[in-house]
Amino acid sequence: MAAGGVYRKGYLPPDPALPEDEEERLSTPLLLWRALVGVGAYGLGLFCLTALVMWVLGFLGWVSPKTMSPDQFSTVNSLVFLAVLVALIPSCARLGRWVEVYRRFLSPTGFRRNVQPALRKAVTDERRDQQLAEAAEVALSAQDPWAALRTPALAGSLALLDADTQANRVSDVDYVRIHRVHQEVAAEAALLARFAEQVAARGAGACVHPSEQRDVPQPRVVEHDLLVGQVRLGLAQDVVKNPAAHRGAAFALDRELLATSLLAVGPAGTGKTARLARPVAEALCLQALTRSACAVVVGAAEADLGPDSGYDVVIAPGDPSSPYGLDLYGGANDPDGAAARLADALLPDELSARTESARIALQQVVGPFQAGYGRYPGPRELRALLGGEEAAWAELEERLRAADRWTAHESDVQHRRGRLGRLDDPGSLLADRLALLDRPAFAGCFDGSAADRPAFAMRALEHPLRVRVKLPERSHPEAARILSRLVVGQFLQAAAARSDRSLFAGLVVDDAAAALDNAAVQGLRRLPGANAGAVLLLRSLVDLPEALRVPLFGAVGCRMAFPGIAPWDGKLFSEAWGTVLVRERAVTLAPDNSGGMLRKTGRLLRKVLAGTTAQTESVTTREVERQRWSPSDLAHALPTGHAVVSLTAVTGEQVPPLLVDLRN
């Protein structure tokens, strides 16, 4: 079984015969040079020693052309050559490390781990896709992919599906979707009969996603294994700091890891969006097409998080062509809870001290309005009531009396109206903040009663939906911050409150700096038990309040550092990853001048062949604690296109920090 974070398709476990002392492992160029030196020493030694032995034997009179026939002399020469040939192998193999060369490059495991990644870089995407298609075709022809469906209840329903399979019209999305639906309906006869009708009528298109899509609209940006829900992101490097089970193996994320949430930090231009957010969003969308997940992807309107045609719901405030709006209350049934989330989203971090009074003020308006009108107020209506417009309050009171709800809400109305105009009244502050959403560019976007633009509510997370929220960061930056906090807060609440948690609910936030507060951090802690998870991207931890940084690190199970992060950001990563015991060796070197003429000649020959001077070593070894990754390493030593990531699965399995090449 592969360890967490290892892409399972094509994975080979590490060779147990590899040397355990990592300090003795050489880099590839040096290892190959040592092997070449060993071959040269072997050839030279073979020639010299054979000649020397024959000269000694001839000098002693044991071998002489005068006393032997040519055939006998040739036989003795061959025996001497063979004896020297065998005698030199152990020493030259040790000098050239031939065994390690075989294990690393020539054995099946070593070839897959070291040579194939380099070859993979040389092929084009078209050739790779062709190879994958051929492999899938071979796999389908080698075995029956629908063996689990060949039951008496489905007899006679698989003819079209078999025809689609033979014609290569079955994708991995179709395969996983059909098997998943079959598992869900197998126990109920009525549902199984409807499933049989679908398969008989539509073949590989049976039980298709409501969008009728059977794949993403554009070519996939990375490789996916939908059978186990993995998305391949890169290649774990073959370095000492990486665990042996991960070295040279493909790196991947799956739902078991995403359920503990992932925090990625790195400056702009380091590939967070292209190499993390976009592939994970694509994976969640593909899994939604297989009816195993739902996805909410949040980012700036210009962020490349996949084409709009790859989503079922696209919310783009400020874009008149956007077909969907956003429900400010998330479709909540509890007015007080909905008002509290909206208040948290409206107030910026610098005004968080007034959050509680703002929640109460908003609840005193939203609750009576919902009771009187039977719906929640839009931004303009809410702004009018919080701002103290007399006509709005008079109409609300009339509605409450007509609905016979005045008695229940009289105290809230009177208390709110009594505080209007006071210096400590948070209503005026909330009204000012709502003005950012009550703009002509956002007309109809947050009004749930608008017939031409339905408002999306987060309670729909029980369905395999793909949702893209495009924030207007350039035209309305402060409104974008409010919407970011609102969407994230609604997702965290709705994901945990779902009654049906069979679908994995995934959230991807391209820039989460404005979306995170204390309530969001607490919500992240509830996601693992709700079959949900979040991927949060930050440019720097400095963008968050200082009191929020450590709790955020504790709330997520997976942490990812990109090149170029600030040393103070690297310090938090380093502290979170802790220390490890390492063997520290102190080596004292001195020129080796011992021995007679023969040993000195051997050392001179070694210097010519290997380029190193013979020295005596005095080695002292001790175990000391060292940081897995120091802040300086994270800030200055990470190569471009790489990242260091630690993982925690929802089952509790942990993977220490890995250096991953995200370009591979």
mmCIF file of C-alpha atoms in Angstrom, residues 307-560:
data_model
loop_
_atom_site.group_PDB
_atom_site.id
_atom_site.type_symbol
_atom_site.label_atom_id
_atom_site.label_comp_id
_atom_site.label_asym_id
_atom_site.label_seq_id
_atom_site.Cartn_x
_atom_site.Cartn_y
_atom_site.Cartn_z
ATOM 1 C CA PRO A 307 -13.257 27.842 -18.098
ATOM 2 C CA ASP A 308 -16.734 28.972 -17.098
ATOM 3 C CA SER A 309 -18.202 26.187 -19.222
ATOM 4 C CA GLY A 310 -16.696 23.705 -16.775
ATOM 5 C CA TYR A 311 -18.934 24.937 -13.944
ATOM 6 C CA ASP A 312 -22.655 24.575 -13.347
ATOM 7 C CA VAL A 313 -23.037 27.871 -11.485
ATOM 8 C CA VAL A 314 -20.933 30.945 -12.261
ATOM 9 C CA ILE A 315 -21.447 33.913 -9.930
ATOM 10 C CA ALA A 316 -19.757 37.067 -11.185
ATOM 11 C CA PRO A 317 -20.921 40.156 -9.268
ATOM 12 C CA GLY A 318 -20.482 43.225 -11.423
ATOM 13 C CA ASP A 319 -20.849 41.284 -14.676
ATOM 14 C CA PRO A 320 -24.293 41.903 -16.225
ATOM 15 C CA SER A 321 -24.021 38.674 -18.230
ATOM 16 C CA SER A 322 -23.631 36.525 -15.107
ATOM 17 C CA PRO A 323 -26.619 34.141 -15.013
ATOM 18 C CA TYR A 324 -26.561 33.633 -11.250
ATOM 19 C CA GLY A 325 -26.560 35.825 -8.191
ATOM 20 C CA LEU A 326 -25.535 35.057 -4.626
ATOM 21 C CA ASP A 327 -27.876 34.584 -1.692
ATOM 22 C CA LEU A 328 -26.501 36.819 1.063
ATOM 23 C CA TYR A 329 -27.947 34.447 3.658
ATOM 24 C CA GLY A 330 -26.899 31.133 2.131
ATOM 25 C CA GLY A 331 -30.460 29.856 2.083
ATOM 26 C CA ALA A 332 -30.416 29.510 5.862
ATOM 27 C CA ASN A 333 -33.632 28.666 7.687
ATOM 28 C CA ASP A 334 -32.490 30.400 10.873
ATOM 29 C CA PRO A 335 -32.710 34.207 10.540
ATOM 30 C CA ASP A 336 -30.448 34.828 13.529
ATOM 31 C CA GLY A 337 -27.715 32.568 12.194
ATOM 32 C CA ALA A 338 -27.964 34.058 8.717
ATOM 33 C CA ALA A 339 -27.754 37.593 10.111
ATOM 34 C CA ALA A 340 -24.737 36.704 12.252
ATOM 35 C CA ARG A 341 -22.794 35.352 9.245
ATOM 36 C CA LEU A 342 -23.649 38.413 7.203
ATOM 37 C CA ALA A 343 -22.482 40.721 10.003
ATOM 38 C CA ASP A 344 -19.158 38.864 10.226
ATOM 39 C CA ALA A 345 -18.664 39.285 6.485
ATOM 40 C CA LEU A 346 -19.576 42.984 6.447
ATOM 41 C CA LEU A 347 -17.216 44.137 9.171
ATOM 42 C CA PRO A 348 -13.500 44.338 8.348
ATOM 43 C CA ASP A 349 -10.863 42.932 10.676
ATOM 44 C CA GLU A 350 -10.040 46.320 12.132
ATOM 45 C CA LEU A 351 -13.638 46.618 13.392
ATOM 46 C CA SER A 352 -13.899 43.124 14.804
ATOM 47 C CA ALA A 353 -14.334 44.535 18.334
ATOM 48 C CA ARG A 354 -17.826 45.658 17.345
ATOM 49 C CA THR A 355 -18.829 42.361 15.772
ATOM 50 C CA GLU A 356 -21.118 41.206 18.581
ATOM 51 C CA SER A 357 -23.140 44.415 18.704
ATOM 52 C CA ALA A 358 -23.336 44.380 14.904
ATOM 53 C CA ARG A 359 -24.684 40.830 14.950
ATOM 54 C CA ILE A 360 -27.419 41.815 17.388
ATOM 55 C CA ALA A 361 -28.330 44.892 15.348
ATOM 56 C CA LEU A 362 -28.593 42.877 12.148
ATOM 57 C CA GLN A 363 -30.616 40.140 13.848
ATOM 58 C CA GLN A 364 -33.062 42.752 15.112
ATOM 59 C CA VAL A 365 -33.714 43.714 11.494
ATOM 60 C CA VAL A 366 -33.489 40.435 9.564
ATOM 61 C CA GLY A 367 -35.725 38.450 11.936
ATOM 62 C CA PRO A 368 -38.700 40.866 11.868
ATOM 63 C CA PHE A 369 -38.320 41.424 8.112
ATOM 64 C CA GLN A 370 -38.427 37.685 7.398
ATOM 65 C CA ALA A 371 -41.480 37.313 9.633
ATOM 66 C CA GLY A 372 -43.324 40.176 7.928
ATOM 67 C CA TYR A 373 -42.362 39.634 4.270
ATOM 68 C CA GLY A 374 -41.741 35.883 4.235
ATOM 69 C CA ARG A 375 -38.265 36.385 2.775
ATOM 70 C CA TYR A 376 -34.928 37.904 3.693
ATOM 71 C CA PRO A 377 -34.196 41.548 2.881
ATOM 72 C CA GLY A 378 -32.029 42.586 -0.030
ATOM 73 C CA PRO A 379 -29.086 44.972 0.384
ATOM 74 C CA ARG A 380 -31.117 48.085 -0.358
ATOM 75 C CA GLU A 381 -33.963 47.138 1.991
ATOM 76 C CA LEU A 382 -31.519 46.189 4.720
ATOM 77 C CA ARG A 383 -29.584 49.386 4.268
ATOM 78 C CA ALA A 384 -32.748 51.480 4.508
ATOM 79 C CA LEU A 385 -33.802 49.871 7.805
ATOM 80 C CA LEU A 386 -30.338 50.063 9.375
ATOM 81 C CA GLY A 387 -29.994 53.658 8.214
ATOM 82 C CA GLY A 388 -33.250 54.606 9.976
ATOM 83 C CA GLU A 389 -35.542 55.424 7.067
ATOM 84 C CA GLU A 390 -38.943 56.016 8.667
ATOM 85 C CA ALA A 391 -40.964 54.843 5.679
ATOM 86 C CA ALA A 392 -39.176 51.482 5.652
ATOM 87 C CA TRP A 393 -39.799 50.938 9.366
ATOM 88 C CA ALA A 394 -43.465 51.968 9.071
ATOM 89 C CA GLU A 395 -44.021 49.492 6.238
ATOM 90 C CA LEU A 396 -42.296 46.707 8.210
ATOM 91 C CA GLU A 397 -44.479 47.360 11.241
ATOM 92 C CA GLU A 398 -47.580 47.266 9.051
ATOM 93 C CA ARG A 399 -46.484 43.953 7.548
ATOM 94 C CA LEU A 400 -45.880 42.429 10.964
ATOM 95 C CA ARG A 401 -49.306 43.469 12.215
ATOM 96 C CA ALA A 402 -50.973 42.122 9.072
ATOM 97 C CA ALA A 403 -49.189 38.773 9.544
ATOM 98 C CA ASP A 404 -50.085 38.751 13.255
ATOM 99 C CA ARG A 405 -46.366 38.624 14.147
ATOM 100 C CA TRP A 406 -46.043 42.049 15.772
ATOM 101 C CA THR A 407 -46.175 40.778 19.343
ATOM 102 C CA ALA A 408 -43.285 38.335 18.788
ATOM 103 C CA HIS A 409 -41.004 40.948 17.221
ATOM 104 C CA GLU A 410 -42.139 44.164 18.890
ATOM 105 C CA SER A 411 -39.237 44.262 21.356
ATOM 106 C CA ASP A 412 -36.613 43.837 18.586
ATOM 107 C CA VAL A 413 -38.190 46.555 16.470
ATOM 108 C CA GLN A 414 -38.562 49.015 19.323
ATOM 109 C CA HIS A 415 -35.040 48.409 20.603
ATOM 110 C CA ARG A 416 -33.519 48.854 17.126
ATOM 111 C CA ARG A 417 -35.472 51.990 16.410
ATOM 112 C CA GLY A 418 -34.590 53.384 19.823
ATOM 113 C CA ARG A 419 -30.862 53.166 19.090
ATOM 114 C CA LEU A 420 -31.008 54.798 15.689
ATOM 115 C CA GLY A 421 -28.844 57.900 15.518
ATOM 116 C CA ARG A 422 -26.830 57.181 18.688
ATOM 117 C CA LEU A 423 -23.040 57.381 18.540
ATOM 118 C CA ASP A 424 -22.622 53.759 19.663
ATOM 119 C CA ASP A 425 -25.210 52.439 17.198
ATOM 120 C CA PRO A 426 -23.597 49.833 14.878
ATOM 121 C CA GLY A 427 -26.509 50.164 12.471
ATOM 122 C CA SER A 428 -25.034 53.157 10.684
ATOM 123 C CA LEU A 429 -21.713 51.302 10.271
ATOM 124 C CA LEU A 430 -23.502 48.272 8.813
ATOM 125 C CA ALA A 431 -25.487 50.528 6.486
ATOM 126 C CA ASP A 432 -22.259 52.069 5.223
ATOM 127 C CA ARG A 433 -20.752 48.658 4.623
ATOM 128 C CA LEU A 434 -23.896 47.459 2.831
ATOM 129 C CA ALA A 435 -23.561 50.453 0.527
ATOM 130 C CA LEU A 436 -20.549 48.661 -0.994
ATOM 131 C CA LEU A 437 -22.916 45.907 -2.185
ATOM 132 C CA ASP A 438 -25.799 48.231 -3.065
ATOM 133 C CA ARG A 439 -24.187 49.525 -6.246
ATOM 134 C CA PRO A 440 -25.697 49.785 -9.736
ATOM 135 C CA ALA A 441 -23.083 47.293 -10.984
ATOM 136 C CA PHE A 442 -24.457 44.701 -8.556
ATOM 137 C CA ALA A 443 -28.128 45.302 -9.377
ATOM 138 C CA GLY A 444 -30.102 42.087 -8.955
ATOM 139 C CA CYS A 445 -27.026 40.077 -7.933
ATOM 140 C CA PHE A 446 -27.902 39.792 -4.228
ATOM 141 C CA ASP A 447 -31.692 40.149 -4.484
ATOM 142 C CA GLY A 448 -33.195 36.696 -4.087
ATOM 143 C CA SER A 449 -36.528 37.883 -5.504
ATOM 144 C CA ALA A 450 -35.068 38.725 -8.937
ATOM 145 C CA ALA A 451 -36.629 36.378 -11.480
ATOM 146 C CA ASP A 452 -34.030 36.896 -14.203
ATOM 147 C CA ARG A 453 -31.051 36.042 -12.004
ATOM 148 C CA PRO A 454 -31.593 33.211 -9.494
ATOM 149 C CA ALA A 455 -29.530 33.483 -6.317
ATOM 150 C CA PHE A 456 -27.311 30.522 -5.490
ATOM 151 C CA ALA A 457 -27.540 29.307 -1.888
ATOM 152 C CA MET A 458 -24.869 27.190 -0.171
ATOM 153 C CA ARG A 459 -27.461 24.745 1.113
ATOM 154 C CA ALA A 460 -27.222 23.179 -2.369
ATOM 155 C CA LEU A 461 -23.946 21.469 -1.339
ATOM 156 C CA GLU A 462 -25.857 18.194 -1.033
ATOM 157 C CA HIS A 463 -25.847 18.024 -4.849
ATOM 158 C CA PRO A 464 -22.843 17.391 -7.146
ATOM 159 C CA LEU A 465 -22.592 21.026 -8.221
ATOM 160 C CA ARG A 466 -19.579 22.896 -9.580
ATOM 161 C CA VAL A 467 -19.662 26.519 -8.458
ATOM 162 C CA ARG A 468 -17.314 29.319 -9.523
ATOM 163 C CA VAL A 469 -17.397 32.644 -7.673
ATOM 164 C CA LYS A 470 -15.602 35.405 -9.603
ATOM 165 C CA LEU A 471 -14.742 38.278 -7.285
ATOM 166 C CA PRO A 472 -14.563 41.843 -8.663
ATOM 167 C CA GLU A 473 -11.171 42.567 -7.096
ATOM 168 C CA ARG A 474 -10.150 45.207 -9.639
ATOM 169 C CA SER A 475 -13.346 47.235 -9.927
ATOM 170 C CA HIS A 476 -14.700 46.821 -6.365
ATOM 171 C CA PRO A 477 -11.882 45.559 -4.091
ATOM 172 C CA GLU A 478 -13.642 46.161 -0.753
ATOM 173 C CA ALA A 479 -16.833 44.531 -1.990
ATOM 174 C CA ALA A 480 -14.709 41.576 -3.127
ATOM 175 C CA ARG A 481 -13.334 41.233 0.411
ATOM 176 C CA ILE A 482 -16.850 41.177 1.843
ATOM 177 C CA LEU A 483 -18.018 38.583 -0.665
ATOM 178 C CA SER A 484 -14.954 36.423 -0.048
ATOM 179 C CA ARG A 485 -15.656 36.332 3.689
ATOM 180 C CA LEU A 486 -19.336 35.719 3.038
ATOM 181 C CA VAL A 487 -18.851 32.818 0.623
ATOM 182 C CA VAL A 488 -16.254 31.083 2.806
ATOM 183 C CA GLY A 489 -18.354 31.541 5.948
ATOM 184 C CA GLN A 490 -21.453 30.166 4.229
ATOM 185 C CA PHE A 491 -19.532 27.183 2.848
ATOM 186 C CA LEU A 492 -18.086 26.261 6.237
ATOM 187 C CA GLN A 493 -21.496 26.463 7.883
ATOM 188 C CA ALA A 494 -23.377 24.655 5.103
ATOM 189 C CA ALA A 495 -20.809 21.850 4.717
ATOM 190 C CA ALA A 496 -20.976 21.009 8.407
ATOM 191 C CA ALA A 497 -24.787 21.273 8.544
ATOM 192 C CA ARG A 498 -25.491 18.861 5.676
ATOM 193 C CA SER A 499 -27.760 15.953 6.504
ATOM 194 C CA ASP A 500 -26.395 13.943 3.561
ATOM 195 C CA ARG A 501 -22.608 13.892 3.664
ATOM 196 C CA SER A 502 -22.026 11.242 1.026
ATOM 197 C CA LEU A 503 -20.552 13.859 -1.329
ATOM 198 C CA PHE A 504 -17.176 15.371 -0.558
ATOM 199 C CA ALA A 505 -17.557 19.155 -0.367
ATOM 200 C CA GLY A 506 -14.424 20.907 -1.589
ATOM 201 C CA LEU A 507 -13.583 24.601 -1.342
ATOM 202 C CA VAL A 508 -10.727 26.277 -3.237
ATOM 203 C CA VAL A 509 -9.908 29.917 -2.431
ATOM 204 C CA ASP A 510 -7.266 31.459 -4.663
ATOM 205 C CA ASP A 511 -6.499 34.354 -2.272
ATOM 206 C CA ALA A 512 -7.884 33.667 1.195
ATOM 207 C CA ALA A 513 -6.355 36.625 3.044
ATOM 208 C CA ALA A 514 -9.655 38.529 3.223
ATOM 209 C CA ALA A 515 -11.750 35.421 3.846
ATOM 210 C CA LEU A 516 -10.172 34.214 7.081
ATOM 211 C CA ASP A 517 -11.241 35.275 10.557
ATOM 212 C CA ASN A 518 -11.754 33.553 13.894
ATOM 213 C CA ALA A 519 -15.100 32.097 12.821
ATOM 214 C CA ALA A 520 -13.544 30.695 9.633
ATOM 215 C CA VAL A 521 -10.676 29.078 11.548
ATOM 216 C CA GLN A 522 -13.147 27.407 13.902
ATOM 217 C CA GLY A 523 -15.164 26.244 10.906
ATOM 218 C CA LEU A 524 -12.104 24.624 9.343
ATOM 219 C CA ARG A 525 -11.774 22.399 12.391
ATOM 220 C CA ARG A 526 -15.238 20.945 11.757
ATOM 221 C CA LEU A 527 -14.656 19.986 8.128
ATOM 222 C CA PRO A 528 -12.854 16.619 8.595
ATOM 223 C CA GLY A 529 -15.896 15.161 10.330
ATOM 224 C CA ALA A 530 -18.239 16.531 7.661
ATOM 225 C CA ASN A 531 -16.521 14.942 4.630
ATOM 226 C CA ALA A 532 -15.372 18.339 3.428
ATOM 227 C CA GLY A 533 -12.131 20.252 3.062
ATOM 228 C CA ALA A 534 -10.630 23.527 1.871
ATOM 229 C CA VAL A 535 -7.559 24.598 -0.099
ATOM 230 C CA LEU A 536 -6.533 28.096 0.980
ATOM 231 C CA LEU A 537 -3.873 30.115 -0.844
ATOM 232 C CA LEU A 538 -2.060 33.081 0.712
ATOM 233 C CA ARG A 539 0.642 35.394 -0.585
ATOM 234 C CA SER A 540 2.000 35.941 2.921
ATOM 235 C CA LEU A 541 0.941 35.236 6.485
ATOM 236 C CA VAL A 542 1.500 38.936 7.170
ATOM 237 C CA ASP A 543 -1.814 39.528 5.385
ATOM 238 C CA LEU A 544 -3.553 37.919 8.378
ATOM 239 C CA PRO A 545 -3.865 39.366 11.893
ATOM 240 C CA GLU A 546 -1.026 38.091 14.056
ATOM 241 C CA ALA A 547 -3.416 36.478 16.522
ATOM 242 C CA LEU A 548 -4.880 34.376 13.713
ATOM 243 C CA ARG A 549 -1.719 32.855 12.231
ATOM 244 C CA VAL A 550 -0.928 30.148 14.783
ATOM 245 C CA PRO A 551 -4.585 29.022 15.176
ATOM 246 C CA LEU A 552 -4.824 28.758 11.387
ATOM 247 C CA PHE A 553 -1.752 26.501 11.277
ATOM 248 C CA GLY A 554 -3.361 24.323 13.919
ATOM 249 C CA ALA A 555 -6.689 24.161 12.090
ATOM 250 C CA VAL A 556 -5.282 22.731 8.835
ATOM 251 C CA GLY A 557 -3.655 19.343 8.436
ATOM 252 C CA CYS A 558 -1.683 20.006 5.230
ATOM 253 C CA ARG A 559 0.775 22.873 4.854
ATOM 254 C CA MET A 560 2.618 23.960 1.719
#
